[in-house]
Short mmCIF file of C-alpha atoms in Angstrom, two decimals:
data_model
loop_
_atom_site.label_atom_id
_atom_site.label_comp_id
_atom_site.label_asym_id
_atom_site.label_seq_id
_atom_site.Cartn_x
_atom_site.Cartn_y
_atom_site.Cartn_z
CA MET A 9 -43.93 -135.90 -16.15
CA LYS A 10 -43.98 -134.79 -19.51
CA ILE A 11 -39.98 -135.67 -22.03
CA ILE A 12 -39.37 -132.75 -24.62
CA ILE A 13 -36.41 -134.67 -27.76
CA ASP A 14 -34.91 -131.60 -29.44
CA THR A 15 -31.71 -130.14 -30.19
CA PRO A 16 -30.52 -127.65 -28.16
CA GLU A 17 -31.83 -125.74 -30.07
CA LYS A 18 -35.09 -125.54 -30.22
CA ILE A 19 -34.92 -126.89 -27.03
CA ALA A 20 -33.74 -123.06 -25.99
CA GLU A 21 -37.19 -122.58 -28.10
CA LEU A 22 -39.20 -123.79 -26.19
CA ALA A 23 -38.19 -123.79 -22.93
CA ALA A 24 -38.81 -119.53 -23.52
CA GLU A 25 -42.07 -120.05 -25.01
CA ARG A 26 -42.88 -121.41 -21.63
CA TYR A 27 -41.64 -117.45 -19.54
CA VAL A 28 -43.68 -115.66 -22.90
CA GLU A 29 -46.68 -117.98 -21.77
CA LEU A 30 -46.39 -117.26 -17.96
CA LEU A 31 -45.61 -113.87 -18.07
CA ASN A 32 -48.08 -112.58 -20.04
CA ARG A 33 -50.44 -114.41 -18.02
CA LYS A 34 -49.36 -113.53 -14.72
CA PRO A 35 -46.24 -110.21 -15.32
CA ASN A 36 -45.00 -110.51 -12.03
CA ALA A 37 -44.89 -113.86 -12.18
CA VAL A 38 -41.52 -115.74 -9.66
CA LEU A 39 -39.02 -117.46 -11.70
CA GLY A 40 -36.82 -120.16 -10.23
CA TYR A 41 -33.41 -119.96 -11.90
CA ALA A 42 -30.51 -121.86 -12.88
CA THR A 43 -26.68 -121.78 -13.25
CA GLY A 44 -24.36 -123.84 -15.54
CA SER A 45 -23.91 -124.13 -19.47
CA THR A 46 -27.34 -126.06 -19.56
CA PRO A 47 -29.29 -122.78 -19.53
CA LEU A 48 -26.93 -120.82 -21.45
CA GLY A 49 -28.97 -121.40 -25.09
CA LEU A 50 -31.90 -120.39 -22.46
CA TYR A 51 -30.98 -116.96 -20.99
CA ALA A 52 -29.72 -116.00 -24.54
CA GLN A 53 -33.43 -116.23 -26.06
CA LEU A 54 -34.68 -114.73 -23.56
CA ALA A 55 -32.58 -112.20 -23.66
CA LYS A 56 -33.39 -111.62 -27.47
CA LEU A 57 -37.52 -112.30 -26.78
CA ASN A 58 -37.44 -109.13 -24.25
CA ALA A 59 -35.23 -106.78 -26.87
CA ALA A 60 -37.64 -108.25 -29.52
CA GLY A 61 -40.06 -107.19 -26.58
CA LYS A 62 -42.18 -110.49 -26.87
CA LEU A 63 -42.14 -110.63 -23.13
CA THR A 64 -41.57 -108.08 -20.12
CA PHE A 65 -39.39 -109.07 -16.41
CA LYS A 66 -39.99 -105.13 -15.17
CA ASP A 67 -42.65 -106.73 -13.30
CA ALA A 68 -41.29 -110.04 -12.10
CA THR A 69 -39.47 -111.92 -9.41
CA THR A 70 -36.58 -113.70 -9.58
CA PHE A 71 -34.73 -116.68 -7.11
CA ASN A 72 -31.45 -118.54 -8.15
CA LEU A 73 -31.16 -122.35 -7.19
CA ASP A 74 -28.03 -122.40 -4.60
CA GLU A 75 -24.20 -120.08 -4.43
CA TYR A 76 -20.95 -121.17 -3.29
CA ALA A 77 -20.84 -121.02 0.60
CA GLY A 78 -17.67 -117.88 1.29
CA LEU A 79 -17.72 -116.15 -2.07
CA ASP A 80 -19.85 -112.68 -2.08
CA GLY A 81 -21.97 -111.14 -5.88
CA THR A 82 -18.44 -109.79 -6.60
CA HIS A 83 -16.68 -113.23 -7.34
CA GLU A 84 -16.48 -113.94 -11.22
CA GLN A 85 -17.15 -117.72 -9.61
CA SER A 86 -21.05 -116.84 -8.29
CA TYR A 87 -23.92 -117.00 -8.67
CA ARG A 88 -24.52 -113.91 -8.73
CA TYR A 89 -22.25 -112.82 -10.98
CA PHE A 90 -22.91 -115.16 -13.59
CA MET A 91 -26.53 -114.63 -13.79
CA ASN A 92 -26.25 -111.04 -13.58
CA LYS A 93 -23.95 -111.44 -16.74
CA ASN A 94 -25.21 -114.19 -18.29
CA LEU A 95 -29.32 -112.82 -18.06
CA PHE A 96 -30.10 -110.52 -15.65
CA GLU A 97 -27.48 -107.70 -17.27
CA HIS A 98 -29.72 -107.76 -21.04
CA ILE A 99 -33.22 -108.08 -19.43
CA ASP A 100 -35.34 -105.25 -18.15
CA ILE A 101 -35.65 -106.86 -15.30
CA PRO A 102 -34.76 -103.96 -11.81
CA MET A 103 -32.12 -106.31 -10.05
CA GLU A 104 -33.47 -105.55 -6.94
CA ASN A 105 -36.26 -107.86 -7.81
CA THR A 106 -32.94 -111.21 -8.55
CA HIS A 107 -32.67 -113.66 -5.78
CA VAL A 108 -29.61 -115.04 -5.25
CA PRO A 109 -28.53 -116.81 -1.84
CA SER A 110 -26.09 -115.30 0.11
CA GLY A 111 -22.42 -116.67 0.84
CA THR A 112 -21.11 -114.57 3.03
CA ASP A 113 -24.37 -115.13 5.16
CA THR A 114 -25.17 -119.43 5.32
CA ALA A 115 -26.50 -119.19 9.29
CA HIS A 116 -29.80 -117.75 7.86
CA ALA A 117 -29.78 -119.69 4.51
CA GLY A 118 -33.91 -120.93 5.72
CA ASP A 119 -34.41 -117.32 6.06
CA TYR A 120 -34.44 -117.94 1.60
CA ASP A 121 -37.57 -119.49 2.61
CA LYS A 122 -39.92 -117.19 3.66
CA ALA A 123 -38.79 -114.43 1.43
CA ILE A 124 -40.03 -116.98 -1.78
CA ALA A 125 -43.41 -117.78 0.37
CA ALA A 126 -43.39 -113.88 1.53
CA ALA A 127 -43.76 -113.46 -3.21
CA GLY A 128 -45.82 -115.70 -3.25
CA GLY A 129 -44.02 -118.99 -4.47
CA VAL A 130 -42.12 -119.71 -7.56
CA ASP A 131 -44.01 -119.62 -10.18
CA LEU A 132 -41.96 -121.13 -12.20
CA GLN A 133 -38.48 -123.60 -11.70
CA LEU A 134 -35.71 -124.12 -13.95
CA LEU A 135 -33.46 -126.91 -13.18
CA GLY A 136 -29.95 -129.16 -14.76
CA ILE A 137 -28.62 -131.66 -13.34
CA GLY A 138 -26.04 -133.04 -11.95
CA HIS A 139 -24.13 -136.45 -12.91
CA ASP A 140 -25.12 -137.86 -9.94
CA GLY A 141 -28.72 -136.75 -10.24
CA HIS A 142 -28.31 -133.92 -7.64
CA ILE A 143 -30.70 -131.03 -8.08
CA GLY A 144 -29.30 -127.78 -7.66
CA PHE A 145 -26.94 -128.65 -5.17
CA ASN A 146 -29.63 -131.06 -3.70
CA GLU A 147 -26.20 -134.28 -3.12
CA PRO A 148 -28.08 -137.97 -3.39
CA GLY A 149 -29.02 -138.28 0.90
CA THR A 150 -30.26 -135.20 0.95
CA PRO A 151 -34.10 -135.33 2.42
CA PHE A 152 -37.06 -134.87 -0.08
CA GLY A 153 -38.23 -132.31 2.83
CA SER A 154 -35.51 -130.21 2.65
CA ILE A 155 -35.70 -126.53 2.88
CA THR A 156 -33.13 -124.24 2.02
CA HIS A 157 -29.38 -124.81 3.43
CA VAL A 158 -26.10 -125.44 3.23
CA VAL A 159 -23.96 -128.20 1.67
CA ASP A 160 -20.93 -130.45 1.85
CA LEU A 161 -20.37 -130.86 -2.23
CA THR A 162 -19.29 -133.46 -3.14
CA PRO A 163 -15.94 -134.60 -4.83
CA MET A 164 -17.71 -135.95 -7.69
CA THR A 165 -19.80 -132.45 -7.84
CA ARG A 166 -16.05 -129.87 -6.52
CA GLU A 167 -14.74 -131.84 -9.93
CA ALA A 168 -17.18 -131.12 -12.73
CA ASN A 169 -17.57 -127.18 -11.84
CA ALA A 170 -13.16 -128.14 -11.45
CA ARG A 171 -13.04 -126.41 -15.24
CA PHE A 172 -14.44 -122.51 -14.37
CA PHE A 173 -11.51 -122.03 -11.77
CA THR A 174 -7.94 -122.15 -11.36
CA SER A 175 -7.98 -125.39 -9.87
CA ILE A 176 -10.05 -128.15 -7.65
CA ASP A 177 -8.69 -126.54 -4.41
CA GLU A 178 -10.41 -123.06 -5.82
CA VAL A 179 -13.26 -124.38 -5.83
CA PRO A 180 -15.44 -124.14 -2.43
CA THR A 181 -16.03 -126.97 -0.05
CA GLN A 182 -20.01 -126.09 0.49
CA ALA A 183 -23.17 -124.24 -1.32
CA VAL A 184 -26.02 -123.05 0.10
CA SER A 185 -28.86 -124.81 -2.28
CA MET A 186 -32.21 -124.53 -2.20
CA GLY A 187 -33.94 -128.21 -1.04
CA MET A 188 -35.86 -130.54 -2.58
CA LYS A 189 -39.22 -129.58 -0.62
CA THR A 190 -38.68 -125.98 -1.58
CA ILE A 191 -37.35 -127.16 -5.45
CA MET A 192 -41.23 -129.12 -5.82
CA ASN A 193 -42.92 -126.58 -3.83
CA ALA A 194 -42.48 -124.64 -7.99
CA ARG A 195 -45.92 -124.84 -9.49
CA GLN A 196 -43.92 -125.81 -13.33
CA ILE A 197 -41.43 -127.40 -13.40
CA VAL A 198 -38.59 -126.66 -16.76
CA PHE A 199 -36.04 -129.47 -16.48
CA ILE A 200 -32.99 -129.55 -19.58
CA ALA A 201 -30.32 -131.57 -19.61
CA LEU A 202 -27.88 -132.35 -22.14
CA GLY A 203 -24.91 -133.97 -23.81
CA LYS A 204 -24.40 -137.77 -24.21
CA ASP A 205 -22.46 -138.04 -20.39
CA LYS A 206 -25.91 -136.84 -18.74
CA ALA A 207 -27.62 -140.37 -20.02
CA GLU A 208 -26.55 -143.18 -17.82
CA ILE A 209 -28.53 -139.56 -15.26
CA ILE A 210 -31.40 -139.21 -16.74
CA LYS A 211 -32.63 -143.10 -17.39
CA LYS A 212 -31.93 -143.47 -13.30
CA MET A 213 -34.23 -140.38 -12.75
CA ILE A 214 -36.68 -141.76 -15.45
CA ASP A 215 -36.84 -145.06 -14.91
CA GLY A 216 -35.44 -145.73 -11.70
CA ASP A 217 -37.28 -145.11 -8.73
CA VAL A 218 -37.59 -142.37 -6.40
CA THR A 219 -34.70 -142.75 -4.49
CA THR A 220 -32.53 -140.08 -2.84
CA GLU A 221 -29.69 -141.84 -4.14
CA VAL A 222 -31.02 -139.83 -7.70
CA PRO A 223 -32.08 -136.61 -6.43
CA ALA A 224 -33.17 -136.13 -9.14
CA SER A 225 -35.79 -138.36 -9.98
CA ILE A 226 -38.63 -136.98 -6.70
CA LEU A 227 -39.58 -134.82 -10.33
CA GLN A 228 -41.54 -138.21 -11.11
CA LEU A 229 -43.42 -137.06 -8.44
CA HIS A 230 -44.29 -133.31 -10.08
CA PRO A 231 -47.59 -132.56 -11.37
CA ASN A 232 -46.48 -130.06 -14.17
CA CYS A 233 -42.51 -131.01 -14.97
CA GLU A 234 -41.53 -130.94 -18.38
CA VAL A 235 -38.21 -132.06 -19.73
CA PHE A 236 -36.31 -131.33 -21.63
CA LEU A 237 -33.91 -133.54 -23.18
CA ASP A 238 -31.32 -133.39 -26.20
CA HIS A 239 -31.02 -136.74 -28.70
CA ASP A 240 -28.00 -137.32 -27.12
CA ALA A 241 -29.01 -137.03 -23.36
CA ALA A 242 -32.30 -138.28 -23.77
CA SER A 243 -29.87 -141.79 -26.45
CA LEU A 244 -30.65 -144.51 -22.98
CA LEU A 245 -34.14 -144.18 -22.22
#
């Protein structure tokens, strides 16, 4: 695990360089994406570089980490909608090459891993972290051997995401998420955490034991994981 501490703006630039390096070397790379506010700076930077002709996604394939159960891709709070509006519609990737777990066909969640394997496996996986240490929607206690599965969202996670909905009552109670094993199978991981509110869980993730109670702690064992932190998120290290 390599740790890089800088400003949010510089982190977006540095993380974007990993995509430039990979796509220049392997134009048909498989990219794992994440949602939420944390990657927005990176996505803006990727769109900027794409518009400038410094990288292309035309031969790439993407797989997103997760999706809310019960929401289809037209719902404004679905992660498919988020990705379309914040990245896919601003770069030259064919939309048919982009994949987000189905929020409406949750009975076949495990087929997502088969699709990832058929595409050659994820070359570069982007991750953020929840306040309880979850990555994707893998809540504390999720087995490290899990593949893509349906998750019951904890009250903490639902409350953290309620700001995107009219009320917490509208926040789905379940999601479909890549499993821990799915995530760890990625050849390269770019992890980003920003803000003072992430400092405590970042300390547990990096300095604590590897435990399912802090799902992100398993990243200590990944052979090629870069952790990008702003100064606030790194303040307790």
